[in-house]
C-alpha cells in the first residue's frame, strides 16, 4: 500500500495532510508575492515620514524654484507636479500607481551660502516599487538630459547614485541629484550651486539623509556643517590663467573713458578701480547681510579677479564698467544669468532691450530715479569666461545711443584679445527658459 493510501485510510493523517498542503500553498503564494513585489511592507505614517527629513541649515529660508512648491506632505499628483515636466506627468502618475506609491514629504531651502536644496522622501507599499522608481528615474535623468552625463556612486552610502548636469540651468546654477533607497522609502535629493558643481556638499547632504533614515526616530537631525571646497569649472576644464600678466592684459581690454571725463571719487561705497580682488569687488554691494552669500556664490563660480574703471563725462553722464574673470565660461554665464534674473524682477520686461551688435548684451532700465536723481541702466554680457557689467547714469533721459556704442566697443575689444576670443569660441550657448 502506498503512503498516500495510508493517509486516505487514516482520518488523523488525512487532516494533517490537508493542513500541510494548505501551509505549503500559503508559503508558495507568499514567495510569489515577494518575488513580484506585491507584499505590503511596514510603512511610516505620513507625519513620521515628514519627521525623517533632514532639517535645513541654520539661517536658511524656504524657496519656490520652478515647480518645487512649498514643502510639506505631497499626494501623488503633487509629487509628480513638483518633479516632472508637464508633458511626462500622465505617464509618471501611471508608473507610480503600478509601483505602489503612497505619499511623499518634501523640505527645501535657500541656504545662507547661496546653495539651494530640495529633499523628497517617497513612501512605497513595498521595496520593489521603491527600487523600480529610483532606478528608472535615475537612468532617465542620466540619459535624457542634454548633454547626457553618467551616474556615479555616492561615497559611504550603500546603493545610492548621484548625477551632475552637464550644463548650467536657466538660473545660472549647476543641478545635481541623488537617489537612495531605505527599505520601501526613496530619498531624492536635488542640489543647486552657482556656476560649478559641489559634489562634496551633495555627498554631505545625502549622507545626512541616509543617517536620518537609518536612525528611524521621529526627531529630525540638523545638517552637518559644510566645509570649504575649491570649485572645479563645469566639465572639469582647466581653470583660466590669472597671473599679473593676465590681469594687465584684461585691464588693457577696458574701453578708454571719453575725452574730457573725470574718474569717480573712491569712497566706501564705490570701492577702488583697477584690478580688484574678491573683497574689493564686493565693496559695491552695500547690504552686509547679503555680502556673505554673494561672496560664497562668486567663489562657487570660480571668481578670479575683476578690472574696473568709471567716469563722469562732460554731459554729466556716468558709467561704471567692470570686466570680471572666472575660472571657466560657466562661471561667467552663471554670473550673467543670476544678475539678469535679479534685475529683471525689479524692472519688469517693459524696460528690457537687447543691445545690437554687442555679442548678446541686454540692458535693463530702472523705472525710478536713483538717490542722486539720475536714470539708471544696467547692462550685462558674457564673453567666454569674462562677464561684462555696465552701469550707466544719466541726469535726464536715457541715452541708449551712448550705451549701445560703449558696449559695442567693449565687445569688439574683448574679441580682439586672442585669449578671450578662444574662450568665447569654446563657450556653450546660454541655456533657455526651463521647460514646463
CSV table of N, CA and C in Angstrom, one decimal, residues 60 65 70 143 148 169 181 213 254 307 368 386:
chain,number,residue,atom,x,y,z
A,60,UNK,N,18.7,79.3,6.9
A,60,UNK,CA,18.2,79.1,5.6
A,60,UNK,C,16.7,79.5,5.5
A,65,UNK,N,11.3,77.3,-6.3
A,65,UNK,CA,12.1,77.3,-7.5
A,65,UNK,C,11.4,76.5,-8.6
A,70,UNK,N,5.9,74.8,-2.1
A,70,UNK,CA,6.0,74.8,-0.7
A,70,UNK,C,6.2,73.4,-0.2
A,143,UNK,N,20.3,59.8,-19.0
A,143,UNK,CA,20.3,59.6,-20.4
A,143,UNK,C,19.5,60.7,-21.2
A,148,UNK,N,23.9,64.3,-22.1
A,148,UNK,CA,23.8,63.1,-21.2
A,148,UNK,C,25.0,63.0,-20.4
A,169,UNK,N,21.7,75.5,-15.6
A,169,UNK,CA,20.3,75.7,-15.8
A,169,UNK,C,20.0,77.1,-16.1
A,181,UNK,N,17.9,54.4,-1.4
A,181,UNK,CA,16.7,53.6,-1.0
A,181,UNK,C,16.9,53.1,0.4
A,213,UNK,N,17.4,58.3,8.1
A,213,UNK,CA,16.5,57.1,7.8
A,213,UNK,C,17.0,55.9,8.6
A,254,UNK,N,39.8,97.1,-21.3
A,254,UNK,CA,38.7,98.0,-21.0
A,254,UNK,C,38.7,99.2,-22.0
A,307,UNK,N,38.5,93.8,-13.3
A,307,UNK,CA,39.1,95.0,-13.7
A,307,UNK,C,38.0,96.1,-13.8
A,368,UNK,N,12.5,104.0,-11.7
A,368,UNK,CA,12.6,105.1,-10.8
A,368,UNK,C,14.0,105.8,-10.8
A,386,UNK,N,34.6,85.8,-19.4
A,386,UNK,CA,34.6,87.2,-18.9
A,386,UNK,C,33.1,87.6,-18.8
